Coordinates of C-alpha atoms in Angstrom, one line a residue:
Chain H
M1 CA -5.4 6.4 -29.4
D2 CA -7.4 4.4 -26.5
W3 CA -4.2 4.3 -24.4
L4 CA -3.6 8.0 -25.1
N5 CA -7.1 8.7 -24.1
A6 CA -6.8 7.0 -20.8
I7 CA -3.6 9.0 -20.1
V8 CA -5.4 12.3 -20.9
Q9 CA -8.4 11.2 -18.6
G10 CA -6.3 10.0 -16.2
T11 CA -4.2 13.6 -15.7
L12 CA -7.6 15.4 -15.8
L13 CA -8.7 13.1 -13.0
G14 CA -5.7 13.9 -11.3
G15 CA -6.7 17.4 -10.8
L16 CA -9.3 16.3 -8.6
Y17 CA -6.8 14.4 -6.5
A18 CA -4.6 17.1 -6.1
L19 CA -7.4 19.3 -4.8
F20 CA -8.3 16.6 -2.2
A21 CA -4.6 16.6 -1.5
A22 CA -3.9 20.5 -1.3
G23 CA -5.6 21.0 2.1
L24 CA -4.1 18.2 3.6
S25 CA -0.7 19.2 2.4
L26 CA -1.2 23.0 3.3
I27 CA -2.1 21.9 7.1
F28 CA 0.6 19.6 7.4
G29 CA 3.1 21.8 6.2
V30 CA 2.0 24.7 8.6
M31 CA 1.1 22.6 11.8
R32 CA 2.5 19.2 11.1
L33 CA -1.1 18.0 11.6
V34 CA -2.2 14.9 9.5
N35 CA -6.2 15.4 9.4
I36 CA -7.8 11.8 9.3
A37 CA -11.2 13.5 9.0
H38 CA -10.0 15.4 5.9
G39 CA -12.0 13.1 3.3
D40 CA -15.1 13.4 5.6
L41 CA -14.7 16.9 5.3
I42 CA -14.5 17.1 1.6
V43 CA -17.9 15.1 1.7
L44 CA -19.2 17.7 4.1
G45 CA -18.3 20.4 1.5
A46 CA -20.5 18.4 -1.2
Y47 CA -23.4 17.9 1.3
L48 CA -23.6 21.7 2.2
G49 CA -23.4 22.2 -1.7
L50 CA -26.5 20.1 -2.1
T51 CA -28.3 21.8 0.8
V52 CA -27.6 25.2 -0.9
T53 CA -28.4 24.1 -4.4
T54 CA -31.9 22.5 -3.7
A55 CA -32.7 25.4 -1.0
T56 CA -31.8 28.1 -3.5
G57 CA -31.7 26.6 -6.7
L58 CA -28.3 28.2 -7.5
H59 CA -25.9 26.2 -9.8
P60 CA -23.2 24.4 -7.9
L61 CA -20.5 26.4 -8.9
L62 CA -22.0 29.6 -7.9
A63 CA -23.0 28.2 -4.6
L64 CA -19.2 27.9 -4.0
F65 CA -19.2 31.5 -3.3
L66 CA -21.6 30.6 -0.1
I67 CA -19.9 27.3 0.7
V68 CA -16.2 28.3 0.7
P69 CA -16.6 31.1 3.4
A70 CA -18.9 28.7 5.3
M71 CA -16.3 25.9 5.3
G72 CA -13.5 28.4 6.3
L73 CA -15.5 29.6 9.1
I74 CA -16.0 25.9 10.2
G75 CA -12.2 25.4 9.7
Y76 CA -11.4 28.2 12.0
A77 CA -13.6 27.3 14.6
L78 CA -12.7 23.7 14.5
Q79 CA -9.0 24.6 14.8
R80 CA -9.3 27.1 17.7
G81 CA -12.0 25.0 19.5
M82 CA -10.5 21.5 19.6
L83 CA -7.5 21.0 17.3
N84 CA -5.3 23.5 18.7
Q85 CA -5.7 21.6 22.1
T86 CA -4.2 18.6 20.6
L87 CA -0.9 20.2 18.9
G88 CA 2.3 19.2 20.7
S89 CA 5.2 16.8 20.6
D90 CA 3.1 13.9 21.0
L91 CA 1.7 12.6 18.0
L92 CA -1.2 10.5 19.3
P93 CA -3.9 13.3 20.3
P94 CA -4.2 14.8 17.0
L95 CA -4.6 11.6 15.2
L96 CA -6.9 10.2 17.7
V97 CA -8.9 13.3 17.9
T98 CA -9.3 13.6 14.0
F99 CA -10.1 10.1 13.8
G100 CA -13.2 10.6 16.4
L101 CA -14.1 13.7 14.4
S102 CA -14.1 11.5 11.3
V103 CA -16.5 8.9 12.9
I104 CA -18.9 12.1 14.1
L105 CA -18.9 13.6 10.6
Q106 CA -19.7 10.2 8.8
N107 CA -22.5 9.4 11.5
G108 CA -23.8 13.1 11.6
L109 CA -24.2 13.3 7.8
L110 CA -25.9 9.6 7.9
E111 CA -28.3 10.9 10.5
L112 CA -29.1 14.1 8.5
Y113 CA -29.0 13.1 4.8
T114 CA -29.6 9.0 5.0
A115 CA -27.2 6.6 3.2
D116 CA -28.8 7.4 -0.1
P117 CA -26.2 8.6 -2.9
Q118 CA -26.7 11.9 -3.7
K119 CA -25.5 14.1 -6.7
L120 CA -25.3 17.7 -7.4
D121 CA -27.2 19.0 -10.2
A122 CA -25.0 21.1 -12.4
G123 CA -27.3 21.0 -15.7
S124 CA -25.6 20.8 -19.3
L125 CA -21.8 21.1 -17.5
E126 CA -22.2 17.3 -16.3
T127 CA -22.2 16.0 -20.0
A128 CA -20.8 19.0 -22.2
S129 CA -17.6 17.9 -24.0
V130 CA -15.1 19.4 -26.6
T131 CA -13.2 17.7 -29.2
V132 CA -9.2 18.2 -29.0
G133 CA -7.2 16.5 -31.6
G134 CA -9.3 13.4 -32.0
L135 CA -10.1 13.1 -28.2
S136 CA -13.2 13.8 -26.6
L137 CA -12.7 15.8 -23.3
G138 CA -15.4 16.4 -20.7
V139 CA -15.8 20.1 -19.9
L140 CA -15.9 19.6 -16.4
P141 CA -12.7 17.5 -16.0
V142 CA -11.1 20.1 -17.9
L143 CA -12.3 23.0 -15.5
T144 CA -11.7 20.7 -12.5
F145 CA -8.0 20.2 -13.8
F146 CA -7.5 24.1 -14.5
V147 CA -9.3 24.9 -11.1
A148 CA -6.6 22.6 -9.4
L149 CA -4.0 24.7 -11.3
A150 CA -5.4 27.7 -10.2
V151 CA -5.9 26.7 -6.7
I152 CA -2.3 25.3 -6.1
G153 CA -0.6 28.5 -7.9
G154 CA -2.6 30.5 -5.8
L155 CA -1.6 28.6 -2.8
Q156 CA 2.1 28.7 -3.9
W157 CA 1.9 32.5 -4.3
M158 CA 0.3 33.2 -1.0
F159 CA 2.9 31.1 0.8
Y160 CA 5.6 32.9 -0.8
K161 CA 4.3 36.4 -1.3
T162 CA 2.0 37.4 1.0
P163 CA 2.4 38.5 4.7
L164 CA 0.1 35.7 5.5
G165 CA 2.1 33.2 3.8
R166 CA 5.4 34.5 5.7
A167 CA 3.2 34.2 8.9
F168 CA 2.4 30.4 7.9
R169 CA 6.3 29.8 7.1
A170 CA 7.3 31.2 10.3
V171 CA 5.2 29.0 12.5
S172 CA 5.8 26.1 10.4
D173 CA 9.8 26.7 10.9
N174 CA 9.7 27.5 14.8
Q175 CA 6.4 28.2 16.3
D176 CA 8.1 29.4 19.7
I177 CA 10.3 31.9 17.7
A178 CA 7.3 33.2 15.8
Q179 CA 5.1 33.8 18.9
L180 CA 8.0 35.7 20.2
M181 CA 8.0 37.8 17.1
G182 CA 4.4 38.6 17.7
L183 CA 2.4 36.0 15.7
N184 CA -0.1 34.4 17.6
R185 CA 0.0 30.9 16.6
R186 CA -3.3 29.6 17.6
H187 CA -4.9 32.4 15.3
I188 CA -2.3 31.4 12.5
F189 CA -3.2 27.9 12.8
G190 CA -7.1 29.0 12.7
L191 CA -6.5 30.6 9.4
A192 CA -4.6 27.8 7.8
M193 CA -7.3 25.5 8.6
A194 CA -9.9 27.9 7.3
L195 CA -8.0 28.3 4.1
A196 CA -7.5 24.4 3.8
L197 CA -11.2 23.9 4.2
G198 CA -11.9 26.5 1.7
V199 CA -10.1 24.6 -0.8
T200 CA -11.6 21.3 0.5
A201 CA -15.0 22.9 -0.2
I202 CA -14.0 23.2 -3.9
A203 CA -13.0 19.7 -4.0
G204 CA -16.2 18.7 -2.4
I205 CA -18.4 20.6 -4.9
L206 CA -16.2 19.3 -7.7
L207 CA -16.7 15.9 -6.6
G208 CA -20.2 16.0 -5.9
I209 CA -20.7 17.2 -9.8
R210 CA -18.6 14.7 -11.0
T211 CA -20.0 11.6 -9.1
S212 CA -22.6 10.5 -6.7
F213 CA -21.4 10.5 -3.2
D214 CA -22.8 9.1 0.4
P215 CA -21.6 9.8 4.0
S216 CA -19.0 6.6 3.9
I217 CA -17.0 7.6 1.0
G218 CA -14.8 9.9 3.2
G219 CA -12.0 7.5 4.0
G220 CA -11.6 6.6 0.1
R221 CA -11.0 10.5 -0.7
L222 CA -8.6 10.8 2.2
I223 CA -6.6 8.2 0.9
F224 CA -6.3 9.5 -2.6
G225 CA -5.2 12.8 -1.3
F226 CA -2.7 11.1 0.9
E227 CA -1.1 9.1 -1.6
A228 CA -1.0 12.3 -3.9
V229 CA 0.9 14.0 -1.4
I230 CA 3.3 11.1 -0.6
I231 CA 4.1 10.6 -4.1
G232 CA 4.7 14.2 -4.9
G233 CA 6.8 14.7 -1.9
L234 CA 6.1 16.2 1.3
G235 CA 5.7 19.8 1.5
N236 CA 5.6 20.5 -2.4
L237 CA 2.6 21.9 -3.9
W238 CA 3.3 21.3 -7.4
G239 CA 4.9 18.0 -6.3
T240 CA 1.4 17.2 -5.0
L241 CA -0.2 18.1 -8.0
V242 CA 2.1 15.7 -10.0
G243 CA 1.3 13.1 -7.4
G244 CA -2.5 13.5 -8.3
I245 CA -1.9 13.1 -11.9
I246 CA 0.4 9.9 -11.5
L247 CA -2.5 8.5 -9.4
G248 CA -5.2 9.5 -11.9
I249 CA -3.2 8.0 -14.8
A250 CA -2.6 4.6 -12.8
Q251 CA -6.3 4.4 -11.9
T252 CA -7.4 5.2 -15.6
I253 CA -4.9 2.6 -16.9
G254 CA -6.0 -0.1 -14.4
A255 CA -9.5 0.6 -15.0
K256 CA -8.8 0.0 -18.8
I257 CA -7.1 -3.3 -18.3
D258 CA -9.9 -4.5 -16.0
P259 CA -12.6 -2.3 -14.3
G260 CA -12.1 -4.0 -11.0
W261 CA -8.2 -2.9 -11.2
Q262 CA -9.1 0.8 -11.1
L263 CA -8.5 1.4 -7.5
L264 CA -6.0 -1.0 -6.9
A265 CA -3.6 -0.1 -9.6
G266 CA -3.8 3.4 -8.0
H267 CA -2.8 2.0 -4.6
I268 CA 0.0 -0.4 -6.4
A269 CA 1.4 2.9 -8.1
F270 CA 1.7 4.7 -4.7
L271 CA 3.4 1.4 -3.2
V272 CA 5.7 1.1 -5.9
I273 CA 6.9 4.9 -5.6
L274 CA 7.2 4.4 -1.9
A275 CA 9.3 1.4 -2.3
V276 CA 11.6 3.3 -5.0
R277 CA 11.5 6.8 -3.8
P278 CA 10.6 6.9 0.0
N279 CA 10.5 10.7 0.2
G280 CA 8.4 10.7 -3.1
L281 CA 9.5 12.4 -6.2
F282 CA 10.3 16.0 -5.3
P283 CA 10.6 16.2 -1.7
R284 CA 11.0 19.6 -0.1
T285 CA 11.1 19.3 3.6
T286 CA 12.0 16.3 5.5
E287 CA 10.0 15.5 8.9
Chain Z
M1 CA 16.5 5.3 57.8
N2 CA 19.2 2.4 56.6
I3 CA 19.1 1.5 52.9
Q4 CA 18.8 -2.1 54.1
D5 CA 15.1 -0.9 55.5
Y6 CA 14.2 -1.0 51.8
T7 CA 13.5 -3.6 49.1
V8 CA 12.9 -3.1 45.6
T9 CA 9.8 -5.2 44.6
R10 CA 7.2 -5.3 42.1
T11 CA 4.4 -6.8 43.9
S12 CA 2.1 -5.4 46.5
N13 CA -0.9 -6.4 48.5
A14 CA -3.4 -4.9 45.9
I15 CA -1.8 -7.1 43.1
R16 CA -2.0 -10.2 45.2
V17 CA -5.4 -9.7 45.8
A18 CA -6.1 -8.8 42.2
A19 CA -4.0 -12.0 41.1
I20 CA -6.7 -14.2 43.2
L21 CA -9.6 -12.7 42.1
G22 CA -8.4 -12.8 38.7
F23 CA -7.8 -16.6 38.9
I24 CA -11.4 -16.9 40.5
V25 CA -12.9 -14.9 37.6
L26 CA -11.0 -16.8 35.0
V27 CA -12.3 -20.2 36.5
A28 CA -15.8 -18.8 36.5
L29 CA -15.4 -17.8 32.9
I30 CA -13.9 -21.2 31.8
A31 CA -16.9 -22.8 33.2
A32 CA -19.4 -20.3 31.6
P33 CA -20.7 -22.8 29.1
Y34 CA -22.1 -24.5 31.9
W35 CA -23.9 -21.6 33.5
A36 CA -24.1 -18.8 31.0
G37 CA -27.3 -18.9 28.0
R38 CA -26.4 -19.1 24.4
A39 CA -26.9 -15.4 23.7
D40 CA -24.4 -14.6 26.7
L41 CA -22.0 -17.2 25.6
R42 CA -21.7 -15.2 22.1
L43 CA -21.7 -11.8 23.6
M44 CA -18.8 -12.8 26.0
G45 CA -16.9 -14.5 23.1
E46 CA -17.2 -11.4 20.9
L47 CA -15.9 -9.5 23.9
F48 CA -12.7 -11.5 24.3
L49 CA -12.2 -11.2 20.7
Y50 CA -12.2 -7.5 20.8
L51 CA -10.0 -7.6 24.2
A52 CA -7.6 -9.3 22.3
L53 CA -7.7 -6.9 19.4
A54 CA -7.4 -3.9 21.7
S55 CA -4.4 -5.4 23.7
L56 CA -2.5 -6.0 20.5
W57 CA -3.4 -2.4 19.0
N58 CA -2.4 -0.9 22.7
L59 CA 0.9 -2.9 22.4
M60 CA 1.8 -1.2 19.0
A61 CA 0.4 2.4 19.4
G62 CA 0.6 2.6 23.4
Y63 CA 4.2 1.2 23.4
A64 CA 5.7 1.0 20.0
G65 CA 4.4 4.2 18.9
L66 CA 3.2 2.4 15.7
V67 CA -0.2 4.1 15.5
S68 CA -2.2 2.0 12.9
V69 CA -5.5 2.5 11.6
G70 CA -5.2 -0.6 9.1
Q71 CA -5.2 -3.5 11.5
Q72 CA -8.3 -4.5 9.7
A73 CA -5.8 -5.6 7.0
F74 CA -4.7 -8.5 9.3
V75 CA -8.2 -9.2 10.9
G76 CA -9.8 -9.7 7.3
F77 CA -6.6 -11.7 6.1
G78 CA -6.7 -14.1 8.8
G79 CA -10.5 -14.8 8.3
Y80 CA -9.8 -15.3 4.7
M81 CA -6.9 -17.5 5.3
L82 CA -9.2 -19.8 7.5
F83 CA -11.7 -19.9 4.8
A84 CA -8.9 -20.7 2.2
L85 CA -7.1 -23.0 4.2
T86 CA -10.1 -25.1 5.3
M87 CA -12.0 -24.9 2.0
F88 CA -9.1 -25.6 -0.6
A89 CA -6.5 -27.2 1.6
G90 CA -8.6 -29.3 3.6
L91 CA -7.0 -28.1 7.0
H92 CA -9.1 -28.8 10.1
P93 CA -10.2 -25.2 11.3
I94 CA -8.2 -25.2 14.6
P95 CA -4.7 -25.9 12.8
A96 CA -6.0 -23.6 10.3
I97 CA -6.2 -20.7 12.8
G98 CA -2.6 -21.2 13.8
T99 CA -1.7 -21.4 9.9
A100 CA -3.3 -18.4 9.3
G101 CA -1.3 -16.5 12.2
L102 CA 1.9 -17.7 10.5
L103 CA 0.7 -16.6 7.1
G104 CA 0.0 -13.3 8.7
A105 CA 3.6 -13.0 10.0
L106 CA 4.8 -13.7 6.5
I107 CA 3.0 -11.2 4.7
S108 CA 3.4 -8.7 7.4
V109 CA 7.3 -8.5 6.8
P110 CA 7.5 -7.1 3.2
V111 CA 4.4 -4.6 4.5
A112 CA 6.5 -3.6 7.3
F113 CA 9.5 -3.0 5.1
L114 CA 7.2 -0.7 2.8
I115 CA 5.3 1.3 5.3
F116 CA 8.2 1.6 8.0
R117 CA 9.3 4.2 5.6
L118 CA 6.4 6.7 6.7
R119 CA 6.7 8.6 9.9
G120 CA 3.9 9.2 12.4
A121 CA 0.7 10.0 11.1
Y122 CA 1.6 9.2 7.3
F123 CA 2.3 5.6 8.9
A124 CA -1.0 5.5 10.0
I125 CA -2.7 6.5 6.8
G126 CA -0.1 4.1 4.8
T127 CA -1.5 1.0 7.0
W128 CA -4.9 2.1 5.8
V129 CA -3.9 1.9 2.3
I130 CA -2.6 -1.5 2.8
A131 CA -5.9 -2.7 4.1
E132 CA -7.5 -1.3 1.1
V133 CA -5.1 -3.1 -0.9
F134 CA -5.9 -6.3 0.7
R135 CA -9.7 -5.6 0.5
L136 CA -9.5 -5.0 -3.3
S137 CA -7.4 -7.9 -3.9
F138 CA -9.5 -10.5 -2.1
A139 CA -12.3 -8.9 -3.9
Q140 CA -10.5 -10.3 -7.0
I141 CA -10.4 -13.8 -5.9
S142 CA -13.7 -15.6 -7.4
S143 CA -13.1 -18.7 -6.0
L144 CA -13.5 -16.8 -2.5
G145 CA -16.9 -15.3 -3.6
G146 CA -15.3 -12.2 -5.0
G147 CA -17.0 -9.0 -3.9
S148 CA -20.0 -10.7 -2.3
G149 CA -18.0 -13.2 -0.3
S150 CA -18.9 -16.7 0.8
S151 CA -20.1 -18.9 3.6
L152 CA -18.2 -21.7 5.3
P153 CA -19.4 -25.1 4.0
I154 CA -21.5 -27.1 6.4
A155 CA -18.9 -29.9 6.6
I156 CA -16.2 -27.9 7.6
V157 CA -18.5 -26.2 10.4
K158 CA -19.6 -29.8 11.7
S159 CA -16.0 -31.3 11.4
L160 CA -15.0 -28.7 14.6
A161 CA -17.7 -30.3 17.1
G162 CA -20.9 -32.5 16.4
S163 CA -23.7 -30.7 18.1
R164 CA -24.3 -27.0 18.0
G165 CA -24.0 -26.7 21.8
A166 CA -20.5 -28.4 21.6
R167 CA -19.3 -26.1 18.7
E168 CA -20.7 -22.9 20.7
S169 CA -18.7 -23.7 23.8
L170 CA -15.7 -24.8 21.8
S171 CA -15.9 -21.4 19.9
Y172 CA -16.2 -19.6 23.4
W173 CA -13.4 -21.4 24.8
L174 CA -11.4 -20.6 21.8
A175 CA -11.9 -16.8 22.1
L176 CA -11.3 -16.9 25.9
G177 CA -8.3 -18.8 25.1
A178 CA -7.1 -16.0 22.6
A179 CA -7.8 -13.1 25.0
V180 CA -5.8 -15.0 27.8
L181 CA -2.8 -15.6 25.3
V182 CA -2.7 -12.1 24.0
V183 CA -2.9 -10.3 27.3
T184 CA -0.4 -12.9 28.7
S185 CA 1.9 -12.7 26.1
V186 CA 1.9 -8.9 26.1
Y187 CA 2.4 -8.9 29.8
V188 CA 5.4 -11.2 29.6
F189 CA 6.7 -9.6 26.5
L190 CA 6.8 -5.9 28.3
R191 CA 8.3 -7.5 31.6
S192 CA 10.9 -9.2 29.4
R193 CA 14.4 -7.3 28.3
K194 CA 12.7 -6.6 24.8
G195 CA 9.7 -5.3 26.5
L196 CA 12.0 -2.8 28.6
A197 CA 13.7 -1.7 25.3
L198 CA 10.0 -0.9 24.0
T199 CA 9.2 0.9 27.3
A200 CA 12.2 3.1 26.9
I201 CA 11.4 3.8 23.2
R202 CA 8.0 4.9 24.4
D203 CA 9.2 7.3 26.8
N204 CA 11.9 8.8 24.7
E205 CA 13.0 7.5 21.3
L206 CA 16.2 9.6 21.0
A207 CA 17.5 8.6 24.5
A208 CA 16.5 5.0 23.7
G209 CA 18.6 5.2 20.5
S210 CA 21.5 6.7 22.2
L211 CA 21.7 3.9 24.5
G212 CA 22.2 1.2 21.9
I213 CA 18.6 0.1 21.5
D214 CA 17.7 -0.9 17.7
I215 CA 14.5 1.1 17.5
W216 CA 13.8 -0.2 14.0
R217 CA 14.3 -3.7 14.7
T218 CA 12.5 -3.7 17.9
K219 CA 9.6 -1.8 16.1
F220 CA 9.9 -4.5 13.4
V221 CA 9.4 -7.5 15.8
V222 CA 6.3 -5.7 17.5
Y223 CA 4.7 -5.2 14.0
V224 CA 5.5 -8.7 12.7
V225 CA 4.0 -10.4 16.1
T226 CA 1.1 -8.4 16.5
S227 CA 0.3 -8.8 12.8
A228 CA 0.5 -12.7 13.3
L229 CA -1.6 -12.7 16.4
T230 CA -4.2 -10.1 14.8
A231 CA -4.5 -12.7 12.0
M232 CA -5.4 -15.6 14.2
I233 CA -7.9 -13.5 16.2
G234 CA -9.4 -12.6 12.5
A235 CA -9.6 -16.1 11.7
L236 CA -11.6 -16.9 15.2
I237 CA -13.9 -13.7 14.3
F238 CA -15.0 -15.4 10.9
L239 CA -15.0 -18.8 12.6
Q240 CA -17.8 -17.4 14.7
K241 CA -19.2 -15.3 11.9
L242 CA -19.2 -18.4 9.4
R243 CA -19.5 -15.9 6.6
I244 CA -17.0 -13.7 5.2
S245 CA -16.9 -10.7 2.6
P246 CA -14.4 -8.2 1.8
D247 CA -16.5 -5.2 3.1
A248 CA -17.0 -7.2 6.3
A249 CA -13.3 -8.5 6.6
F250 CA -11.6 -5.3 6.1
S251 CA -14.0 -2.9 7.8
V252 CA -12.3 0.1 9.5
N253 CA -14.9 0.9 11.6
D254 CA -15.4 -2.7 13.0
W255 CA -11.8 -3.7 13.6
T256 CA -10.1 -0.3 13.9
A257 CA -12.3 2.6 15.1
F258 CA -13.8 0.6 17.9
V259 CA -10.8 -0.9 19.0
I260 CA -9.0 2.6 19.0
F261 CA -12.2 3.9 21.2
I262 CA -11.7 0.9 23.5
V263 CA -8.1 1.7 24.0
V264 CA -8.3 5.5 24.0
I265 CA -11.3 5.4 26.7
G266 CA -9.5 2.4 28.9
G267 CA -6.2 4.0 29.0
I268 CA -3.6 3.7 26.3
G269 CA 0.0 2.5 27.1
T270 CA -1.5 0.3 30.2
I271 CA -2.2 -3.3 30.2
E272 CA -5.3 -2.8 32.3
G273 CA -6.5 -0.1 29.8
P274 CA -7.9 -2.7 27.2
I275 CA -9.6 -4.6 29.7
I276 CA -11.6 -1.7 31.3
G277 CA -12.2 0.0 27.9
T278 CA -13.4 -3.5 26.5
L279 CA -15.8 -3.7 29.3
V280 CA -16.9 0.3 29.0
F281 CA -17.6 -0.2 25.3
F282 CA -19.6 -3.4 25.7
A283 CA -21.7 -1.6 28.2
L284 CA -22.2 1.3 26.2
R285 CA -23.2 -0.8 23.1
E286 CA -25.6 -3.1 24.6
T287 CA -27.3 0.1 26.4
L288 CA -27.1 2.5 23.3
A289 CA -27.0 0.2 20.2
D290 CA -30.9 0.6 19.4
L291 CA -30.1 4.3 18.6
G292 CA -28.0 3.2 15.6
T293 CA -25.8 6.0 14.4
I294 CA -26.7 8.4 17.5
Y295 CA -24.5 5.7 19.2
L296 CA -21.8 5.8 16.7
L297 CA -21.8 9.8 17.4
V298 CA -21.9 9.4 21.1
L299 CA -18.8 7.0 20.9
G300 CA -16.9 9.6 18.8
V301 CA -17.8 12.7 21.2
V302 CA -16.5 10.4 24.2
A303 CA -13.2 9.4 22.5
I304 CA -12.4 13.1 21.7
V305 CA -13.5 14.3 25.1
V306 CA -11.3 11.8 26.7
M307 CA -8.3 12.2 24.5
L308 CA -8.6 16.2 25.0
K309 CA -9.5 15.9 29.0
F310 CA -8.3 12.5 30.2
P311 CA -5.5 11.5 27.7
K312 CA -4.6 8.7 30.0
G313 CA -8.0 7.2 29.8
V314 CA -10.0 5.7 32.7
W315 CA -7.4 3.4 34.1
G316 CA -4.8 6.4 33.8
F317 CA -7.1 8.0 35.9
I318 CA -7.6 5.3 38.6
R319 CA -3.7 4.7 38.5
Q320 CA -2.9 8.3 39.4
R321 CA -5.5 8.6 42.1
F322 CA -5.1 5.5 43.9
D323 CA -1.3 4.4 42.8
L324 CA -2.5 0.9 41.7
Q325 CA -1.3 -1.6 39.4
I326 CA -2.6 -5.0 38.7
F327 CA -0.1 -6.1 35.9
P328 CA 2.9 -5.2 37.9
L329 CA 5.7 -3.8 35.1
A330 CA 7.1 -1.1 37.4
Y331 CA 9.3 -1.6 40.3
R332 CA 8.7 0.3 43.5
V333 CA 10.8 0.9 46.7
A334 CA 8.9 -0.5 49.7
R335 CA 10.1 -1.0 53.3
R336 CA 11.4 -4.3 54.3
D337 CA 9.2 -4.4 57.5
N338 CA 5.8 -3.5 56.7
K339 CA 4.6 -3.1 60.3
G340 CA 6.7 -0.3 60.7
A341 CA 5.3 1.8 58.0

């Protein structure tokens, strides 16, 4: 029963990791950009949540209605103002510019909010639980998991069923031809980043309700998201969810063996899958 | 205008002058323990170690296209190997540094087989995962102090040299020697046949492959050699610090972020770039470090602006403006008789 419990809890944790990964996967899919600052943007979302909830007294989940659009705007501005200039055949500029951005975000947050760990106050939601078949499940992890399902389902639908998704796929396939067909790729990239940071905001708020956070934890969140993307296979959103779940289960089982092994077990699971299936479990695109 | 009037050469007057100046500076630096104060000596020692790290990162990212954000894995590994070899195997610290390099090369082989499966930016994050695995693993080893780390026993420190002054001089010379060794090796390597292959890969991977260059193998050799040398530098860094902990040893800020700034600001893909970058970085640090986090913010902004506006860095700008090269890699055509020019 203990092991079953670890697996179920790990699956639910995987929902959060899939949310970390979804934004990363989206922008890689559309513009082949890997954003090193992604983890710090998740943390930025959590801190924006902290500011809004302490200033207005709103519940963190309600604050999402303010923070998702705010992060979307930040994303659009970031892409049009800075990141679009780095895109090209050379891999180095986007990598180094987002690395610089990561340092700026981390130290900016440190300057504004200090290094003290913070937490979002979600009242009774934090401790509420339901009993299902003898297992006690936290309401928040269950909610997180279903949010992850909804977000990934929504992104999948958007990609394949809407004009915006068609535009995303078009610039992803061939930027120049998409441009000739009347799409402004700079604008499309801006929208993709806006959408990605909207998802990131959701991830940040759920992270902030679940655990305490401080400005330095961004790198770790980036790595979890990245591992979920690679385990699942590049360009496959549902694969990313599976990747997140595998990572989550590996961590909870590792923690069950020895608390010091939680993170290590996740990384080892990732390296094993990389060794056995270099393209991930369900690859859709090859780079 | 006969073809006989021209000759292909690597040297120029500027290079000859630079070589003589460089030699004089090197002699002055070797003599530094006799003219510099203790604090200056420590600062210069640190500067040389950063120069070595930056030159190595530049070789990987600027020439081999292996952009790593996980070199702290090998810095920390080298540091921990120094502690383990001296504390448990009873090795003298100086051979321990060399052994740490060998072990770094050994461990980098399986690591390379794994992460070379990742392309481009995903490779970068993959190297970070490896560094995290190293950090978490060393935090599990309780004989090395676990998560809180350990200090180098006094007996081992004293085995290096009797007096404190002699120890500090020795540690300075080791740092200077490491920097000279690394810069010279990078230079000699790039002038060799393998180096030419590497430059070809940097300029166009597809074309280099079609000319028969084994791209995977060339990159693999660069990765293993860089890892070994980085581990040696790591051992030297923690021989200076005398204390090691997982968070300090595998710090992404200290051993990767700063190194990337140095290379980007100085000029990536040139030998001179890391040297200039290190000087700029230490000048900034010594003047702005009191500002704490603001200093890091400034560094981040400077790096982004340089990357967007001057992607070739300070040295790239100088080279374009004055057609100058201090470490001659490229050949140029010159008139045989300079008086006629």
